[in-house]
Structure formats: C-alpha cells, structure tokens
Coordinates of C-alpha atoms in Angstrom, one line a residue:
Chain J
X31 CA 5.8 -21.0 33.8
X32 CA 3.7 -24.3 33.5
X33 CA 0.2 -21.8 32.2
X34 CA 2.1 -20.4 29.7
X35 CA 3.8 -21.7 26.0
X36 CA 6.1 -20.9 24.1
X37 CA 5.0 -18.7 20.9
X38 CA 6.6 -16.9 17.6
X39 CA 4.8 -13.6 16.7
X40 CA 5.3 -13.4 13.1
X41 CA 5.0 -9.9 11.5
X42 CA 3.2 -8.5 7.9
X43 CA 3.4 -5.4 6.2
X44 CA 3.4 -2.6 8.6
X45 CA 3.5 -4.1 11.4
X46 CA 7.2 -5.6 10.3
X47 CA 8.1 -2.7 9.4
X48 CA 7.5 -0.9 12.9
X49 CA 8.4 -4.0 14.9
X50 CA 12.1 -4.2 13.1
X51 CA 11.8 -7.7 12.7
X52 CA 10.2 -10.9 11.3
X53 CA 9.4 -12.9 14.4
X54 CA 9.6 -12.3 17.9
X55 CA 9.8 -15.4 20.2
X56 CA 7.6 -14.5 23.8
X57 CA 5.8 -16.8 25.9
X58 CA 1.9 -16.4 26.6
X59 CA -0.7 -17.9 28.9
X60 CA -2.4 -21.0 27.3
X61 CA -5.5 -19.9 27.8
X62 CA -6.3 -16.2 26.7
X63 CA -9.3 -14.4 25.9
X64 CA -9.3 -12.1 22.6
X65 CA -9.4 -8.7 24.1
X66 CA -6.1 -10.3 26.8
X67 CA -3.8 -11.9 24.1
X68 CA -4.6 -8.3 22.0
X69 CA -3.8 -6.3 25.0
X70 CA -0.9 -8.2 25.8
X71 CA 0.7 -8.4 22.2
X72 CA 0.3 -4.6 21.6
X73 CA 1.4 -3.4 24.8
X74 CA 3.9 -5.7 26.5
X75 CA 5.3 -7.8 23.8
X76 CA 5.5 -5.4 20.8
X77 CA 4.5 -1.8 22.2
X78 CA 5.6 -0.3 18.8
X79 CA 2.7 -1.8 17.1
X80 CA 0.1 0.7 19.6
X81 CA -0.2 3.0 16.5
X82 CA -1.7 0.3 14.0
X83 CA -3.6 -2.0 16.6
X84 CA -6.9 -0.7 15.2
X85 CA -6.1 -1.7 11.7
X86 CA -4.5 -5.2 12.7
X87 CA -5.8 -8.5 12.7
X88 CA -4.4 -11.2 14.6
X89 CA -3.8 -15.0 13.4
X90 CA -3.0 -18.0 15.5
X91 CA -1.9 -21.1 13.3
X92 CA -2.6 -18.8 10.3
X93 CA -6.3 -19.1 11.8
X94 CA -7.8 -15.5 12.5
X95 CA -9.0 -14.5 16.0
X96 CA -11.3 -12.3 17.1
X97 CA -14.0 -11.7 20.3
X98 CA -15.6 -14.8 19.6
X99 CA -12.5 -17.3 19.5
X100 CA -9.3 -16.5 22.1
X101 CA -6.3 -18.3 22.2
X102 CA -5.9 -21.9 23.2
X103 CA -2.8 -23.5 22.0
X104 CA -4.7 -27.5 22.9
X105 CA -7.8 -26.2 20.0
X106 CA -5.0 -26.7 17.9
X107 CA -3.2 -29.9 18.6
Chain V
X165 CA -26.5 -31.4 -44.7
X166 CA -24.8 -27.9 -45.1
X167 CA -22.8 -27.5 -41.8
X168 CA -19.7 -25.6 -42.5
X169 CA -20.6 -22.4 -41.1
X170 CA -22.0 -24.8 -37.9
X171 CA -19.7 -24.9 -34.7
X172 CA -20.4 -27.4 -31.9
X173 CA -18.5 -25.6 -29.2
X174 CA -16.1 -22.5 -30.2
X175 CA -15.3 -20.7 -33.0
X176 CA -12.3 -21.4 -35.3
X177 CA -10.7 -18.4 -34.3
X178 CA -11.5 -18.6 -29.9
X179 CA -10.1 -22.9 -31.3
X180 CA -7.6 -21.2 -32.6
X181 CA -6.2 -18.6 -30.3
X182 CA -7.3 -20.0 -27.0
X183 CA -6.3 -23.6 -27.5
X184 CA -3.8 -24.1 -24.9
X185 CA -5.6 -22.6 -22.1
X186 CA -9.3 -24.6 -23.5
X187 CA -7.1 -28.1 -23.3
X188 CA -6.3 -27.1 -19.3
X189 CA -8.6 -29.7 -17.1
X190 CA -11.5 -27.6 -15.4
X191 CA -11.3 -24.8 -17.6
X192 CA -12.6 -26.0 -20.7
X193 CA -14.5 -24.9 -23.6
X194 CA -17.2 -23.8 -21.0
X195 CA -14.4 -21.6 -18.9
X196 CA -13.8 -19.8 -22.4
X197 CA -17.3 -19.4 -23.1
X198 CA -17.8 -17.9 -20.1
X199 CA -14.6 -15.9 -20.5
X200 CA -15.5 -14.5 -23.7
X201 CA -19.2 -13.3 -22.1
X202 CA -17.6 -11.7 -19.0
X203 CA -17.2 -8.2 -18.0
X204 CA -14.2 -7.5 -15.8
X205 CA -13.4 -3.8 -14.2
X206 CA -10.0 -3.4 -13.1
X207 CA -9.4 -0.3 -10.7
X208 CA -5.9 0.9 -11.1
X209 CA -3.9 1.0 -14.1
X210 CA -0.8 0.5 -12.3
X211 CA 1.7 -2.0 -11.2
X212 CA -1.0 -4.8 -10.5
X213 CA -3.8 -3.7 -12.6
X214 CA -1.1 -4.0 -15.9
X215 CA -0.2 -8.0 -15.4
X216 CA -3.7 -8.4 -14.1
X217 CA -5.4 -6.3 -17.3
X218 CA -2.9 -8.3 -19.2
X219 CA -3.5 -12.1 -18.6
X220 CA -7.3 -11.3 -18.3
X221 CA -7.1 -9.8 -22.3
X222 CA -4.8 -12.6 -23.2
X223 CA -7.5 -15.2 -22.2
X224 CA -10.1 -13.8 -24.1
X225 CA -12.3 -12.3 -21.0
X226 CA -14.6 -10.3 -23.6
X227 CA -15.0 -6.9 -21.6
X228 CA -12.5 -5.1 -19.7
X229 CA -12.9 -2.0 -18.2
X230 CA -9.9 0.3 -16.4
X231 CA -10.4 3.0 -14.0
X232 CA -7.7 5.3 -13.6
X233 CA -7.0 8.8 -13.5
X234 CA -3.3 9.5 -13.4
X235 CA -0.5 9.9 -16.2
X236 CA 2.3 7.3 -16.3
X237 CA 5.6 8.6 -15.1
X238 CA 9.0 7.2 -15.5
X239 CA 9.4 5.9 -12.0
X240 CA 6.3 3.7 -13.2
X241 CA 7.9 1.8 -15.5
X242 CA 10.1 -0.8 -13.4
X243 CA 7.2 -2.5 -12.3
X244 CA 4.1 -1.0 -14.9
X245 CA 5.3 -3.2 -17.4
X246 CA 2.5 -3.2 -19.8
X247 CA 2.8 0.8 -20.3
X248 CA 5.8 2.2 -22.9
X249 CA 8.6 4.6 -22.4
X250 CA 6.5 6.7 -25.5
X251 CA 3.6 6.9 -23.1
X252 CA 5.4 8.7 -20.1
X253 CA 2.7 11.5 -19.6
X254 CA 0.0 10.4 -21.1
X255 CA -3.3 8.2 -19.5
X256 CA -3.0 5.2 -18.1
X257 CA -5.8 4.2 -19.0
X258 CA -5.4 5.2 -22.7
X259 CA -1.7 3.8 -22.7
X260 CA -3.1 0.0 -20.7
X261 CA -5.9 -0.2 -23.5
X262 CA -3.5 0.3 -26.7
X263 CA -1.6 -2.6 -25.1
X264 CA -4.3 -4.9 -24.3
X265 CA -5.7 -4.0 -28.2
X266 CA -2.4 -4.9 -29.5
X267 CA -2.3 -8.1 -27.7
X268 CA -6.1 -9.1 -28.1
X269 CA -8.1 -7.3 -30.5
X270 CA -11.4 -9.6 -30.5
X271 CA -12.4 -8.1 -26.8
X272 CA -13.4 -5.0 -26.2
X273 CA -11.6 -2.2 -23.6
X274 CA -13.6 -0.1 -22.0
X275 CA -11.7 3.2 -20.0
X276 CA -13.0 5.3 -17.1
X277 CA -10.5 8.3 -17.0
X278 CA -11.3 9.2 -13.7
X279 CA -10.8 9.3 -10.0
X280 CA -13.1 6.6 -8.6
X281 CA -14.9 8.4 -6.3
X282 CA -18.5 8.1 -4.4
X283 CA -20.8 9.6 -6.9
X284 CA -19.4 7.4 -10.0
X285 CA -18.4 3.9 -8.6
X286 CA -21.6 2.7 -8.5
X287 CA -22.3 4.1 -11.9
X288 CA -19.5 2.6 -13.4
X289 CA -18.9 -1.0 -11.2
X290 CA -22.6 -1.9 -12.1
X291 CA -21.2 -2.5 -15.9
X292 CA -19.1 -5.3 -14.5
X293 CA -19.8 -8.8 -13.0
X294 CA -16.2 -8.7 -11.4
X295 CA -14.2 -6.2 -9.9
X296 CA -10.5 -6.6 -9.4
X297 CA -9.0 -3.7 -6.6
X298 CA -5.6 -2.8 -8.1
X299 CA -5.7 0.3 -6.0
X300 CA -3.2 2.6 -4.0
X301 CA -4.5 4.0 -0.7
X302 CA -7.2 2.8 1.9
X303 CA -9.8 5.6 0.3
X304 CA -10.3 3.8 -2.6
X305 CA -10.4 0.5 -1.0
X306 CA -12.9 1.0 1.3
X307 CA -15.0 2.2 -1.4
X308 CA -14.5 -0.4 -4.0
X309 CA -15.3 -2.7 -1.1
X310 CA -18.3 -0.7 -0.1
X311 CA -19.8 -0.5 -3.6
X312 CA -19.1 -4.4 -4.3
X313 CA -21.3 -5.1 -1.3
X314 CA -23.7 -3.0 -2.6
X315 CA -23.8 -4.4 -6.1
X316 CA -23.2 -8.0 -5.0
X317 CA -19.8 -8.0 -7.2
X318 CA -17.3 -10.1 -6.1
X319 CA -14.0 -8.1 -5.6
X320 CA -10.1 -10.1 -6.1
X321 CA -8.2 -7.6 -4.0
X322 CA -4.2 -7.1 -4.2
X323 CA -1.9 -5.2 -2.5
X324 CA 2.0 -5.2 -2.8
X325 CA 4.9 -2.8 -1.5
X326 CA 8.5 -3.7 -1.1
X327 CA 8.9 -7.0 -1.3
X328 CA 5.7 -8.2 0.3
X329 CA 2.4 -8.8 -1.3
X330 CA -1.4 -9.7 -0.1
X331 CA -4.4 -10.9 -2.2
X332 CA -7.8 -11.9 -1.2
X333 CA -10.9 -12.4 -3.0
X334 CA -13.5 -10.4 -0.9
X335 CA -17.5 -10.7 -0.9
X336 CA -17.8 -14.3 -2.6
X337 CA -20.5 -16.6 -1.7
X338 CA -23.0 -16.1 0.9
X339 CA -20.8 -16.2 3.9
X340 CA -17.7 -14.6 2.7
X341 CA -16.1 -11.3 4.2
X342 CA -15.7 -8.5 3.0
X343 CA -13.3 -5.6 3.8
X344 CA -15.0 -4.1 6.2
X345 CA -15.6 -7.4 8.1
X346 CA -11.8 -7.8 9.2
X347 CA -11.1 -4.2 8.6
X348 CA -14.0 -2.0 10.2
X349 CA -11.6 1.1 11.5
X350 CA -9.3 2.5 8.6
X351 CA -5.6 3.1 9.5
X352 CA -4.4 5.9 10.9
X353 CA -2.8 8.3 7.4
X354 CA 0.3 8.9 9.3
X355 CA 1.1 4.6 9.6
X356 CA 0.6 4.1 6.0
X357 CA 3.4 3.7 3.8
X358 CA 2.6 3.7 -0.2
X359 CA 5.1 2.8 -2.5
X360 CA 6.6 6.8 -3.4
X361 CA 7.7 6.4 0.0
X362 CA 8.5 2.8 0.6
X363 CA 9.4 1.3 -2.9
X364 CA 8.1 -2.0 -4.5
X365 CA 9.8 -4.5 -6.7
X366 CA 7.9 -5.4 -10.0
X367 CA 8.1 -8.7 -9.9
X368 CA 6.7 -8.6 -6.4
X369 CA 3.1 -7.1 -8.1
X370 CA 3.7 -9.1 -11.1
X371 CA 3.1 -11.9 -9.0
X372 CA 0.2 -10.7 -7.1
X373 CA -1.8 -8.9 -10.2
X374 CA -1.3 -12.4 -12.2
X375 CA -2.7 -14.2 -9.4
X376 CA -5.7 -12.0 -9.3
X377 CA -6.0 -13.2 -12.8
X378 CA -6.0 -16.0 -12.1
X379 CA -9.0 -15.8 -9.3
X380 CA -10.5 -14.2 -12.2
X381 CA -10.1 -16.7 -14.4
X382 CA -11.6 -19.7 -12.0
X383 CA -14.7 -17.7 -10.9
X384 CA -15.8 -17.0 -14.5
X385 CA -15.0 -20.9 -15.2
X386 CA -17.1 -21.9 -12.4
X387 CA -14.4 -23.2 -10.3
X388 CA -14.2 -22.7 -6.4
X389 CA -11.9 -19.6 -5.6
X390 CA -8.8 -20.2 -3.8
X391 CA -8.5 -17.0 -1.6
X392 CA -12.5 -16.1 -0.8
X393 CA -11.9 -15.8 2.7
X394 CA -8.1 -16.5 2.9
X395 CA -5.4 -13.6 3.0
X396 CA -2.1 -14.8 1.1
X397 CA 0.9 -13.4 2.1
X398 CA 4.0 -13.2 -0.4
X399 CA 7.1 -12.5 1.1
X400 CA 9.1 -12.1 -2.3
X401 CA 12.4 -11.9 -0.2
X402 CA 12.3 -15.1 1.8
X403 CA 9.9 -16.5 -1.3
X404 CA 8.1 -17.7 1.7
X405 CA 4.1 -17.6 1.4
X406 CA 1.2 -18.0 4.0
X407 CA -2.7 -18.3 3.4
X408 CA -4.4 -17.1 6.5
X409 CA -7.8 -18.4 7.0
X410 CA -10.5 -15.4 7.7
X411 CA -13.6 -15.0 9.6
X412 CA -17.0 -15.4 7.8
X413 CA -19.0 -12.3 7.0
X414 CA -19.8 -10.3 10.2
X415 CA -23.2 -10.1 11.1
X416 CA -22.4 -6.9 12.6
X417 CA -20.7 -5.7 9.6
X418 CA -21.3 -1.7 8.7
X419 CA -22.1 -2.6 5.0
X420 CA -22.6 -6.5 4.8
X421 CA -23.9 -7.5 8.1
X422 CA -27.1 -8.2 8.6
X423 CA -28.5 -4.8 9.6
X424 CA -26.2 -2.4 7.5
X425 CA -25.4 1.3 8.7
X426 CA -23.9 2.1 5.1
X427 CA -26.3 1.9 2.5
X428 CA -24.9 4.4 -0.2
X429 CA -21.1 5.5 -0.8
X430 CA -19.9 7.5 1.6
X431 CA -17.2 10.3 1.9
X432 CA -14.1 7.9 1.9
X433 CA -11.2 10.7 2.0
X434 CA -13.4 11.9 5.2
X435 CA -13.5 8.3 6.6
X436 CA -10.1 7.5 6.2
X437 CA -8.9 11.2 6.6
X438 CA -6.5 10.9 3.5
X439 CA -7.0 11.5 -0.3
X440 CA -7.7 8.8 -2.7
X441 CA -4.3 8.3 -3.9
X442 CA -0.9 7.5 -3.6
X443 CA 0.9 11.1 -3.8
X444 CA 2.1 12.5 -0.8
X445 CA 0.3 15.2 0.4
X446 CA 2.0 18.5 1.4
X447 CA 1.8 19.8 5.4
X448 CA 2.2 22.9 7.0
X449 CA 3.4 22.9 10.6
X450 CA 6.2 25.2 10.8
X451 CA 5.7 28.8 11.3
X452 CA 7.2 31.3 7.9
X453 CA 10.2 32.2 10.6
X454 CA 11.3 28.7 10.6
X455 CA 11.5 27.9 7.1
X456 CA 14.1 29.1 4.2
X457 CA 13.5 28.4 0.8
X458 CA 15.7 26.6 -1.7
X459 CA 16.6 29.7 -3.0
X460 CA 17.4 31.1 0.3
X461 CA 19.4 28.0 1.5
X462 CA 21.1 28.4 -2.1
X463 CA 22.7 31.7 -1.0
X464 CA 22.7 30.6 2.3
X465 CA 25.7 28.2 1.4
X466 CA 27.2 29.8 -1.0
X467 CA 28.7 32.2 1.9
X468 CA 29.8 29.2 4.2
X469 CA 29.3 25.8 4.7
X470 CA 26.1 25.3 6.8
X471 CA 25.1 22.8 9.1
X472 CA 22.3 20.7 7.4
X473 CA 20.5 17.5 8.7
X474 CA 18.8 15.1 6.3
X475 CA 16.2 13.1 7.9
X476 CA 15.6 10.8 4.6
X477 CA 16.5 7.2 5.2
X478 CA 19.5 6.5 4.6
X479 CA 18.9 4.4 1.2
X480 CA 17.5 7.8 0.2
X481 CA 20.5 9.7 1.6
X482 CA 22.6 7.1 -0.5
X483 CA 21.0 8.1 -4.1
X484 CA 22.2 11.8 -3.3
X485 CA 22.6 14.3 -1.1
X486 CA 24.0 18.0 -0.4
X487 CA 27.8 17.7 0.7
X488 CA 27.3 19.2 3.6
X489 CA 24.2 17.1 4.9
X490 CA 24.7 14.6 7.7
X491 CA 22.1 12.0 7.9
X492 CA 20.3 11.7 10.9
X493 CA 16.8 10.1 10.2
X494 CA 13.3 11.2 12.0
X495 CA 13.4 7.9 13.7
X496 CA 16.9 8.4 15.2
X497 CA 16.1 12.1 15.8
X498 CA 13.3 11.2 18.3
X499 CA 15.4 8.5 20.2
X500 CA 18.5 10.2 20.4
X501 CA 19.3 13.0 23.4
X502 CA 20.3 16.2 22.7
X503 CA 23.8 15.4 23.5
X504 CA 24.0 12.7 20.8
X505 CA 22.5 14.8 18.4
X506 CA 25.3 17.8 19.1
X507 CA 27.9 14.7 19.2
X508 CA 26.4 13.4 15.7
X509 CA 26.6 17.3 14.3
X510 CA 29.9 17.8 15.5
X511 CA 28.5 20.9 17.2
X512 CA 30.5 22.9 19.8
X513 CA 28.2 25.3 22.1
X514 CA 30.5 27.7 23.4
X515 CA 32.7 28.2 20.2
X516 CA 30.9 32.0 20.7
X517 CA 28.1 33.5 21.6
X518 CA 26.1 33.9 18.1
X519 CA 23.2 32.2 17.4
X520 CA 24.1 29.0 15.1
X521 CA 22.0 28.0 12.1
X522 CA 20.9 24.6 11.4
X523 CA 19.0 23.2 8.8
X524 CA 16.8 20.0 7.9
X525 CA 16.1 18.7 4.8
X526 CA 14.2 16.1 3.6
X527 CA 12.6 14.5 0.4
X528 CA 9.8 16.9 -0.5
X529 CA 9.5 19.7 3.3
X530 CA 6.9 17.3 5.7
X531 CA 9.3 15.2 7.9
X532 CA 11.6 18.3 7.7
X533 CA 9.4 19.9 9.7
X534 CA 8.5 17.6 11.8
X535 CA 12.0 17.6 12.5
X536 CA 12.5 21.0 13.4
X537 CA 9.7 20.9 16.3
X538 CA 11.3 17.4 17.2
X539 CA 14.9 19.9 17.6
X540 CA 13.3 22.5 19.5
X541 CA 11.6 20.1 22.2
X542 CA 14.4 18.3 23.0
X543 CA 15.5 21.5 24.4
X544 CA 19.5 22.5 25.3
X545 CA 19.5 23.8 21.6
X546 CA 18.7 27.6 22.7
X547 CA 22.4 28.5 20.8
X548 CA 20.8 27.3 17.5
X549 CA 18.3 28.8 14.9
X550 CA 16.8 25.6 13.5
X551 CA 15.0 25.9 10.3
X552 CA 13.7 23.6 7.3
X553 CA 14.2 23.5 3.9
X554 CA 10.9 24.2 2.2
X555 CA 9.5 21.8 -0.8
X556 CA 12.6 19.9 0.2
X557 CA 14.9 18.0 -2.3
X558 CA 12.1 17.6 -4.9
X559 CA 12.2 21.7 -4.8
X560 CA 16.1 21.6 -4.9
X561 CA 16.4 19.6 -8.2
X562 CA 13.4 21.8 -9.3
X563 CA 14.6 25.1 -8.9
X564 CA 18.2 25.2 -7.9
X565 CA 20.0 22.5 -9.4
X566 CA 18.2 20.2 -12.4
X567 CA 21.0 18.0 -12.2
X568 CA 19.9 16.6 -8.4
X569 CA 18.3 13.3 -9.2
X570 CA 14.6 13.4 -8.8
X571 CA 12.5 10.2 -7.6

C-alpha cells in the first residue's frame, strides 16, 4: 500500500523474550499518531507484548516516542 | 625556600598510584582531585555493584558507600567476581569492602547492611553526591529513583540479565529524565524475569557495572555524561549495542515534573506489588487436596512408576530431573489441547476405570500449580487425579535426596 512503509520492530529485554524473536518485519501507515502506532504494535503486530505495554517504551530510529511526537518516517530522512 | 613538604598539584602517593589514569586527556589532576573528594553510594553488592565498587576504589574515588542486605551464595560467584569462595554466607557488604580495602586502602568504605527501604534511603543517599542503582527488582528502583529526585543526586542506573544489558544515567542536568519520566506505571510482578529465574552471564554485568564506572568517573571529572538521557542497550550475544535517545524530564512527572504528587518515599513493594528483591516468592493457589509433598511423592514412587510432568524449561529440565518426568513446559501446557497433552503423556483413557494420578513438578511449587489449574480447565481429564509437588525440586534435593543438584 502506497500510505504505508516498510518497518523492522526490534525487540529488548522482555519484550524479546515474549515476542520469540529479535525483529519482526510489518508494514505501518506513514503517518501515525502515538496512541495508533502503540495500539497497532501491541495488538495487531505483536499481540504477545499486551501484558508489558504499560511498562514499554517505544523508539523510532533509536529516537523515543511518545503523545507528543507520532510516527513519520519523512521527520527522519 | 623550604618546599619539600610543598605539592603543586597531588600528593606523591595519589602521583604515584594514580598516574596512568591522571596522564588520560580530560581527566587530569583536577578529575583525581575531584575523585579523591567524592562520595559515591553504590546500591547492590552484586554482580554490577562488584566491577562498579571496584574500578570506582581503584581510581581513588575517596568515599564509597554499599547498600546491601543479603549473604553471598555460591551461585553468586560466576558473575560477583569481587566476592571469595571463603565468603559464601557471609555480607556482601562486609565481603565487597575487604576487597575494595585490599585493593585501595587510602579511601574509606562505608557499609549499609540493610534492605534499602523508604524510611532509610533518604537517610542514607543524602551522605553521597552520586548514586549508582546496582539493584535487582523494580521496588528498589523506583525508589532509588524517587529519593535521587528528591535529594537532587544524580543516579547511573544498570541493569543486565542473560545476555542483555541496559545503563542510563538518570536525573542529570536540569532537563534530564528520570525513571519515572519514561517509566511512570511499574511492570506487572508476573512479566518480570530476575536473574534466579532467567540467568545472566558475568561478563554481560561486568560490562555494564564498569561502564557505570565509568559515568562515574566523567561526572566527578567535570566531563559531559554520555548516557544522561540515552538508554544503551548491550546485546552481549550479537555484541551488537544501541543508544536510544530519551525524552526530557516530564513536566507532568509524579516526582520530577513540575507539580510533583510524590513528595516523600512511598510504599514501593505496595506500588509495584512485589518485594524488594530478587528471590522468588512462594504462592499458594492449590487447594491441600491437590498437593503431595516430597515425602509423599517419595513413597508415592517407590510403589510404581508415576506419571509426572515437569513444567521447567527445558535448559532446567536438562541440569536434572526425576526419571520418570516428561517435560512439558507452562508455555506449551497452555497452547497445547488436551489431546496433545494425553499424546505427549502417552496416556491411555480407557486402560480401566480407576482414577489415574498425575503429577507436576517444577523448580521450587508456583508454576506447578499453576499447572495443575491449567490441567483441570482444559477439561477431558475427568480420569485423572492431578496434583503438584509441593516446594518443588528445591524441596526434593532438600529433604529427599541431597544429591539432586540445587540452583
């Protein structure tokens, strides 16, 4: 789909632990708010991370995300 | 002019033991000044407060204080390098300071035998001008991080288990997070794996505890620090790292933001709903019915061979087992149907109409339980009597059979 990219979810600690794996390769929208890119990592893309989401935090390009800064691959480039 | 007793910068004897650290660029004769006036509590005596406690008493830092409350143990030794086979069962704290004497005598060691909990911390953290968090379990970290804010210490956090580690310097400068900033809920207990249960490697927290050292070691110098504001991520088995940029300090922070909610310690074990350490703490969910204990299962087997599930992993199941055990972990237990489980068991329904026994064992009696209620809802397993093994393997070796390797 031309709105979304291609991404690598790369997994720490716990979260690699419960997700079996290092990396998982999905594809997101370009353009995400915070509260949609956490909603769709924990419940579509790696559902077995529901039971730590609260203690998580998210990184894009090793840059940390939260409410105030989504997901735009082009902030980036 | 008599000038012999006059010395322009340090002593003969800092000259002479510190030399090659003074002649490093940046550091200096003014980083070991500094060094040699500093006051540096480390909060865990363990695998990363020993390399940490180490360097930092190697390069002259003139106070060093060590909180701990626990006894070293022989499983502590692969990766607790700086305590001695002589000292299994005695203090950490006392056993880390006889090192650190005997490789630095001119600075002095202060102990804190003792569970660092909310009615000391602040008593004992406002000695230092640096904390370093070589804790265990989220308890203590929220509270370490909680009492830094409150004392304006900075705090060089580290965290290792298996063959990952973390470090961040927390609290540093006027915009730099804290804990709490990035981590405002606590986990849930039942997520959190500590290093009884999941293993570390030592060189994993030797790298970790020597690089909170070395935070250390720049702040008292003056120099920037590397990882205020930046998690580092060690992945010892790829020996592939990552600095993650953090957020700034959260306005709305419960304890550095600008209209804090948390003012004094709290109740940490409350907050976080687990005890301030490591150990694993025993549960109860199984009724008396459903349990048999090691003695019982001991004469249990000796009449015939029963049916016994081990629900350890199976790297667990590998250092040893009962014969007669098949391992099926908790994880597999839950996905698997009930007819994979009676395939798995080899277990034939209508061999006659008595009631079968089963049994689950486990490392010390908690997932064995859990195991049994996970048995009895799959349901189609009305032909069995499914029971745990109380206290486990750790009870086993205890009071049937020494000889079972303990870890």
């Amino acid at each position: 789909m031309e709105n979304n990219v291609k991404v690598n979810v790369l997994f720490f600690g716990k979260a690699r632990e419960l997700a079996e794996c290092d990396c998982k390769k999905t594809s997101l929208p370009k353009n995400v708010k915070y509260e949609k890119l956490k909603e769709l990592i924990f419940q579509e893309v790696v559902p077995e991370l529901q039971s730590i989401e609260k203690a998580c935090i998210l990184a894009v390009d090793q840059r940390y995300v939260d409410q105030k800064r989504g997901f735009d691959p082009d902030e980036f480039q | 002019m008599d000038d012999l007793s006059w010395t322009a910068g340090l002593t003969k004897e800092q000259a002479g033991r510190y030399s090659r650290q003074v002649l490093v660029q940046d550091f200096g004769v003014n980083g070991q000044k500094n060094a040699s006036t500093s006051k540096v509590l480390i909060i865990g005596a363990g695998g990363l407060g020993c390399p940490t406690a180490t360097y930092l008493a190697g390069a002259g830092i003139g106070t060093i204080g060590i909180v701990d409350y626990d006894t070293v143990s022989l499983d502590n030794l692969h990766r607790q390098v700086a305590h001695r086979e002589q000292a299994v069962g005695t203090s950490k704290v006392e056993s880390l300071k006889i090192m650190l004497n005997s490789l630095n005598s001119s600075i002095k060691i202060i102990t804190h035998e003792a569970t660092l909990n909310s009615k000391c911390a602040m008593e004992i953290v406002k000695l230092y001008d640096i904390v370093c968090d070589c804790s265990d379990n989220a308890a203590t970290r929220y509270l370490i991080n909680d009492v830094c804010v409150l004392l304006d210490k900075p705090l060089v956090s580290g965290s290792a288990l298996r063959w990952d580690g973390q470090l961040t310097v927390y609290h540093y400068g006027k915009e730099g997070p804290c804990y709490r900033c990035l981590f405002p809920s606590p986990p849930d207990p039942s997520t959190v794996t500590n290093c009884s249960e999941g293993g570390v490697l030592g060189p994993v927290v030797g790298v970790i505890g020597s690089m909170q050292a070395l935070e250390v070691l720049k702040m008292v110098a003056g120099l920037p620090c590397s990882f205020a504001g930046k998690l580092f991520l060690y992945d010892g088995r790829s020996g592939s790292t990552r600095t993650i940029v953090l957020r700034k300090r959260s306005p709305r922070c419960a304890v550095c933001g600008d209209e804090p909610s948390i003012t004094a310690p709290i109740d940490y074990e409350l907050f976080c709903g687990a005890g301030a350490h490591d150990k694993i703490e025993r549960i109860w969910l199984l009724e008396q019915n459903e349990r048999v204990s090691v003695e019982e299962y001991r004469d249990i087997r000796r009449i015939a061979r029963p049916l016994l599930i081990d629900t350890r992993p199976p790297i667990e199941f590998e250092i040893a087992h009962l014969p007669e055990a098949t391992n099926i972990t908790l994880n597999d237990l839950s996905k698997l149907d009930s007819a994979q489980i009676t395939e798995k068991l080899k277990l034939n329904a209508t061999e006659n109409d008595q009631k079968k026994d089963l049994f689950v064992i486990c490392h010390r009696g908690n997932d064995s339980q859990r195991a049994v209620k996970i048995i009895k809802e799959k349901g189609n397993f009305e032909f069995l009597s499914v029971r745990d093994v109380s206290g486990g393997y750790d009870e086993w070796a205890t009071k049937v059979n020494p000889n079972f390797p303990v870890y």
